[in-house]
Amino acid sequence: PAEEGRAHPPSPDDFGKGSGRSVKGMNLVEALSACSDLLEKFGGHELAAGLTVRRSNLEEFTRRINAYARTCFAKGLPAPISEADCELIPEEICLELVAEMYGLEPYGTANPMPTFVTCFARVIDVSAVGAGKHIRFQLDVGGEKITAMYFRHGLADIDVYPGDVIDVMYNLDINEFQGRRSLQMILK
């Protein structure tokens, strides 16, 4: 027997719970179904799932789920794809559009935030913010100066300089600072 306050030693009958995320090309529920004889329970959808597995089945489950993944990606992993909902021309990018978008909330898996593309934005300035963890761009988009934030990236991650003309993929947001509201792009 375990002493009070101490966990019992591992047993083959212990259960573990986990969750998984997948990418296009491997339906996670189908993958778990192929290993269902090793699982106590599982559920989810194509790209996300949860499961419960007995410790005694963990090694075989790991072997089989990895073998299943290898068959799904026999030709290699899919290339990352970024998709936008539509292209916005400069005249369409405005605070009113963002206010209308707020009416579509809440955003989530079944209702993703709209992602836009705008071509031929001229870079006015590029600077590191947040102790170098993020980048702030000042862009000229059709004659309008717009701030664009690129979170979780540092200057070493990009090859973009003032004067460059770039295409941008982004979500729109309203930045409120010192009582002033301004349009802001969140770069993807």
mmCIF file of C-alpha atoms in Angstrom:
data_model
loop_
_atom_site.group_PDB
_atom_site.id
_atom_site.type_symbol
_atom_site.label_atom_id
_atom_site.label_comp_id
_atom_site.label_asym_id
_atom_site.label_seq_id
_atom_site.Cartn_x
_atom_site.Cartn_y
_atom_site.Cartn_z
ATOM 1 C CA PRO A 1 0.000 0.000 0.000
ATOM 2 C CA ALA A 2 1.136 3.524 -0.728
ATOM 3 C CA GLU A 3 1.994 5.779 2.165
ATOM 4 C CA GLU A 4 -0.455 8.570 2.797
ATOM 5 C CA GLY A 5 0.316 11.564 0.582
ATOM 6 C CA ARG A 6 2.435 9.524 -1.837
ATOM 7 C CA ALA A 7 1.376 8.258 -5.232
ATOM 8 C CA HIS A 8 1.233 4.516 -5.755
ATOM 9 C CA PRO A 9 3.908 2.971 -7.966
ATOM 10 C CA PRO A 10 3.057 2.777 -11.683
ATOM 11 C CA SER A 11 0.759 -0.080 -12.620
ATOM 12 C CA PRO A 12 -0.066 -1.529 -16.065
ATOM 13 C CA ASP A 13 -3.718 -0.890 -15.195
ATOM 14 C CA ASP A 14 -3.233 2.896 -14.782
ATOM 15 C CA PHE A 15 -4.975 5.144 -17.289
ATOM 16 C CA GLY A 16 -3.548 8.104 -19.105
ATOM 17 C CA LYS A 17 -5.482 10.827 -20.877
ATOM 18 C CA GLY A 18 -4.227 12.857 -23.776
ATOM 19 C CA SER A 19 -5.182 15.072 -26.644
ATOM 20 C CA GLY A 20 -3.858 15.435 -30.142
ATOM 21 C CA ARG A 21 -3.788 17.912 -32.986
ATOM 22 C CA SER A 22 -3.313 16.994 -36.612
ATOM 23 C CA VAL A 23 -2.846 18.615 -39.998
ATOM 24 C CA LYS A 24 -4.700 18.193 -43.275
ATOM 25 C CA GLY A 25 -3.867 14.783 -44.642
ATOM 26 C CA MET A 26 -4.358 12.792 -41.435
ATOM 27 C CA ASN A 27 -7.832 12.508 -39.965
ATOM 28 C CA LEU A 28 -7.152 12.088 -36.264
ATOM 29 C CA VAL A 29 -10.439 10.326 -35.464
ATOM 30 C CA GLU A 30 -9.786 7.803 -38.252
ATOM 31 C CA ALA A 31 -6.249 7.300 -36.904
ATOM 32 C CA LEU A 32 -7.578 6.656 -33.399
ATOM 33 C CA SER A 33 -10.267 4.353 -34.800
ATOM 34 C CA ALA A 34 -7.494 2.244 -36.353
ATOM 35 C CA CYS A 35 -6.083 1.835 -32.824
ATOM 36 C CA SER A 36 -9.425 1.616 -31.002
ATOM 37 C CA ASP A 37 -8.727 -1.866 -29.606
ATOM 38 C CA LEU A 38 -5.941 -0.250 -27.522
ATOM 39 C CA LEU A 39 -7.990 2.686 -26.244
ATOM 40 C CA GLU A 40 -10.491 2.939 -23.424
ATOM 41 C CA LYS A 41 -12.262 5.814 -25.174
ATOM 42 C CA PHE A 42 -11.619 8.559 -27.708
ATOM 43 C CA GLY A 43 -13.451 11.259 -29.598
ATOM 44 C CA GLY A 44 -13.039 14.449 -31.533
ATOM 45 C CA HIS A 45 -12.866 15.456 -35.167
ATOM 46 C CA GLU A 46 -10.498 15.436 -38.126
ATOM 47 C CA LEU A 47 -7.937 17.842 -36.682
ATOM 48 C CA ALA A 48 -8.299 17.454 -32.899
ATOM 49 C CA ALA A 49 -9.148 14.601 -30.555
ATOM 50 C CA GLY A 50 -8.886 13.330 -27.004
ATOM 51 C CA LEU A 51 -8.229 9.819 -25.742
ATOM 52 C CA THR A 52 -7.820 7.569 -22.716
ATOM 53 C CA VAL A 53 -5.303 4.720 -22.861
ATOM 54 C CA ARG A 54 -4.252 2.053 -20.348
ATOM 55 C CA ARG A 55 -0.524 2.155 -19.418
ATOM 56 C CA SER A 56 -0.105 -1.462 -20.594
ATOM 57 C CA ASN A 57 -1.255 -0.416 -24.115
ATOM 58 C CA LEU A 58 0.755 2.799 -24.374
ATOM 59 C CA GLU A 59 3.838 1.390 -26.114
ATOM 60 C CA GLU A 60 1.805 -0.490 -28.749
ATOM 61 C CA PHE A 61 -0.497 2.510 -29.222
ATOM 62 C CA THR A 62 2.517 4.756 -29.836
ATOM 63 C CA ARG A 63 3.933 2.301 -32.370
ATOM 64 C CA ARG A 64 0.631 1.944 -34.255
ATOM 65 C CA ILE A 65 -0.378 5.609 -34.319
ATOM 66 C CA ASN A 66 3.091 6.500 -35.643
ATOM 67 C CA ALA A 67 2.844 3.773 -38.304
ATOM 68 C CA TYR A 68 -0.566 5.132 -39.288
ATOM 69 C CA ALA A 69 0.883 8.647 -39.603
ATOM 70 C CA ARG A 70 3.755 7.359 -41.762
ATOM 71 C CA THR A 71 1.234 5.869 -44.225
ATOM 72 C CA CYS A 72 -0.702 9.157 -44.353
ATOM 73 C CA PHE A 73 2.460 11.115 -45.108
ATOM 74 C CA ALA A 74 4.345 8.560 -47.205
ATOM 75 C CA LYS A 75 4.996 11.297 -49.782
ATOM 76 C CA GLY A 76 6.107 13.772 -47.104
ATOM 77 C CA LEU A 77 4.395 16.281 -44.883
ATOM 78 C CA PRO A 78 2.050 18.715 -46.570
ATOM 79 C CA ALA A 79 3.477 22.154 -47.240
ATOM 80 C CA PRO A 80 2.087 24.803 -44.921
ATOM 81 C CA ILE A 81 -0.669 26.746 -46.633
ATOM 82 C CA SER A 82 -1.974 30.111 -45.597
ATOM 83 C CA GLU A 83 -5.366 31.033 -46.913
ATOM 84 C CA ALA A 84 -7.102 34.379 -46.857
ATOM 85 C CA ASP A 85 -10.835 34.913 -47.026
ATOM 86 C CA CYS A 86 -10.529 37.749 -49.536
ATOM 87 C CA GLU A 87 -8.361 40.538 -50.867
ATOM 88 C CA LEU A 88 -9.062 44.042 -49.646
ATOM 89 C CA ILE A 89 -8.151 47.067 -51.708
ATOM 90 C CA PRO A 90 -6.918 50.063 -49.719
ATOM 91 C CA GLU A 91 -10.259 51.899 -49.897
ATOM 92 C CA GLU A 92 -11.998 48.988 -48.137
ATOM 93 C CA ILE A 93 -9.687 48.977 -45.103
ATOM 94 C CA CYS A 94 -11.397 51.145 -42.481
ATOM 95 C CA LEU A 95 -12.601 51.295 -38.884
ATOM 96 C CA GLU A 96 -16.192 50.730 -40.016
ATOM 97 C CA LEU A 97 -15.240 47.344 -41.497
ATOM 98 C CA VAL A 98 -13.654 46.288 -38.205
ATOM 99 C CA ALA A 99 -16.763 47.398 -36.301
ATOM 100 C CA GLU A 100 -18.886 45.245 -38.623
ATOM 101 C CA MET A 101 -16.540 42.317 -38.046
ATOM 102 C CA TYR A 102 -17.056 42.627 -34.278
ATOM 103 C CA GLY A 103 -20.701 41.780 -34.986
ATOM 104 C CA LEU A 104 -19.576 38.355 -36.239
ATOM 105 C CA GLU A 105 -18.023 37.390 -32.886
ATOM 106 C CA PRO A 106 -17.354 35.170 -31.067
ATOM 107 C CA TYR A 107 -14.574 33.820 -33.239
ATOM 108 C CA GLY A 108 -13.308 30.275 -32.840
ATOM 109 C CA THR A 109 -12.794 26.995 -34.689
ATOM 110 C CA ALA A 110 -16.238 26.943 -36.308
ATOM 111 C CA ASN A 111 -16.221 30.707 -36.902
ATOM 112 C CA PRO A 112 -12.651 31.843 -37.630
ATOM 113 C CA MET A 113 -11.738 35.510 -37.677
ATOM 114 C CA PRO A 114 -11.647 36.794 -41.280
ATOM 115 C CA THR A 115 -8.183 36.879 -42.819
ATOM 116 C CA PHE A 116 -7.418 39.364 -45.568
ATOM 117 C CA VAL A 117 -4.699 40.014 -48.140
ATOM 118 C CA THR A 118 -3.655 43.390 -49.454
ATOM 119 C CA CYS A 119 -1.044 43.775 -52.166
ATOM 120 C CA PHE A 120 1.510 46.507 -52.792
ATOM 121 C CA ALA A 121 1.834 47.952 -49.280
ATOM 122 C CA ARG A 122 4.934 50.142 -48.999
ATOM 123 C CA VAL A 123 7.006 49.714 -45.834
ATOM 124 C CA ILE A 124 7.623 53.064 -44.132
ATOM 125 C CA ASP A 125 9.278 51.729 -40.976
ATOM 126 C CA VAL A 126 10.104 48.420 -39.271
ATOM 127 C CA SER A 127 10.925 48.220 -35.559
ATOM 128 C CA ALA A 128 11.239 45.664 -32.794
ATOM 129 C CA VAL A 129 8.850 45.976 -29.844
ATOM 130 C CA GLY A 130 8.212 43.962 -26.693
ATOM 131 C CA ALA A 131 11.909 43.431 -25.896
ATOM 132 C CA GLY A 132 12.477 42.286 -29.490
ATOM 133 C CA LYS A 133 9.790 39.589 -29.390
ATOM 134 C CA HIS A 134 7.462 41.332 -31.861
ATOM 135 C CA ILE A 135 7.725 43.575 -34.920
ATOM 136 C CA ARG A 136 5.811 46.767 -35.643
ATOM 137 C CA PHE A 137 5.516 47.929 -39.239
ATOM 138 C CA GLN A 138 4.335 51.298 -40.442
ATOM 139 C CA LEU A 139 2.822 50.698 -43.872
ATOM 140 C CA ASP A 140 1.601 53.000 -46.608
ATOM 141 C CA VAL A 141 -1.511 51.301 -47.938
ATOM 142 C CA GLY A 142 -3.013 53.305 -50.758
ATOM 143 C CA GLY A 143 -1.815 56.561 -49.238
ATOM 144 C CA GLU A 144 -3.008 55.717 -45.701
ATOM 145 C CA LYS A 145 -0.512 55.060 -42.928
ATOM 146 C CA ILE A 146 -1.434 51.830 -41.076
ATOM 147 C CA THR A 147 0.326 50.117 -38.183
ATOM 148 C CA ALA A 148 0.814 46.377 -38.633
ATOM 149 C CA MET A 149 1.947 44.069 -35.820
ATOM 150 C CA TYR A 150 3.767 40.774 -36.404
ATOM 151 C CA PHE A 151 3.664 38.951 -33.084
ATOM 152 C CA ARG A 152 6.128 36.278 -31.910
ATOM 153 C CA HIS A 153 8.708 37.212 -34.534
ATOM 154 C CA GLY A 154 11.903 39.223 -34.229
ATOM 155 C CA LEU A 155 13.701 41.356 -36.801
ATOM 156 C CA ALA A 156 16.083 38.462 -37.560
ATOM 157 C CA ASP A 157 13.067 36.436 -38.798
ATOM 158 C CA ILE A 158 12.294 38.778 -41.682
ATOM 159 C CA ASP A 159 14.007 40.293 -44.701
ATOM 160 C CA VAL A 160 11.859 43.414 -45.057
ATOM 161 C CA TYR A 161 13.134 46.989 -45.007
ATOM 162 C CA PRO A 162 11.778 50.534 -45.313
ATOM 163 C CA GLY A 163 10.994 51.263 -48.955
ATOM 164 C CA ASP A 164 10.100 47.635 -49.761
ATOM 165 C CA VAL A 165 6.731 46.964 -51.366
ATOM 166 C CA ILE A 166 5.100 43.860 -49.902
ATOM 167 C CA ASP A 167 1.877 41.875 -49.955
ATOM 168 C CA VAL A 168 0.417 41.325 -46.473
ATOM 169 C CA MET A 169 -1.935 38.712 -44.978
ATOM 170 C CA TYR A 170 -3.639 39.886 -41.812
ATOM 171 C CA ASN A 171 -6.580 40.162 -39.451
ATOM 172 C CA LEU A 172 -7.969 43.609 -38.716
ATOM 173 C CA ASP A 173 -8.225 45.049 -35.228
ATOM 174 C CA ILE A 174 -8.785 48.353 -33.474
ATOM 175 C CA ASN A 175 -5.930 49.610 -31.335
ATOM 176 C CA GLU A 176 -7.049 51.813 -28.450
ATOM 177 C CA PHE A 177 -4.265 53.872 -26.880
ATOM 178 C CA GLN A 178 -4.632 56.998 -24.730
ATOM 179 C CA GLY A 179 -8.255 57.411 -25.785
ATOM 180 C CA ARG A 180 -7.444 57.236 -29.500
ATOM 181 C CA ARG A 181 -8.776 54.463 -31.736
ATOM 182 C CA SER A 182 -6.833 53.458 -34.817
ATOM 183 C CA LEU A 183 -6.958 50.665 -37.349
ATOM 184 C CA GLN A 184 -4.323 47.984 -36.918
ATOM 185 C CA MET A 185 -3.326 44.954 -38.976
ATOM 186 C CA ILE A 186 -2.265 41.769 -37.198
ATOM 187 C CA LEU A 187 0.072 40.133 -39.718
ATOM 188 C CA LYS A 188 -0.032 36.420 -40.418
#
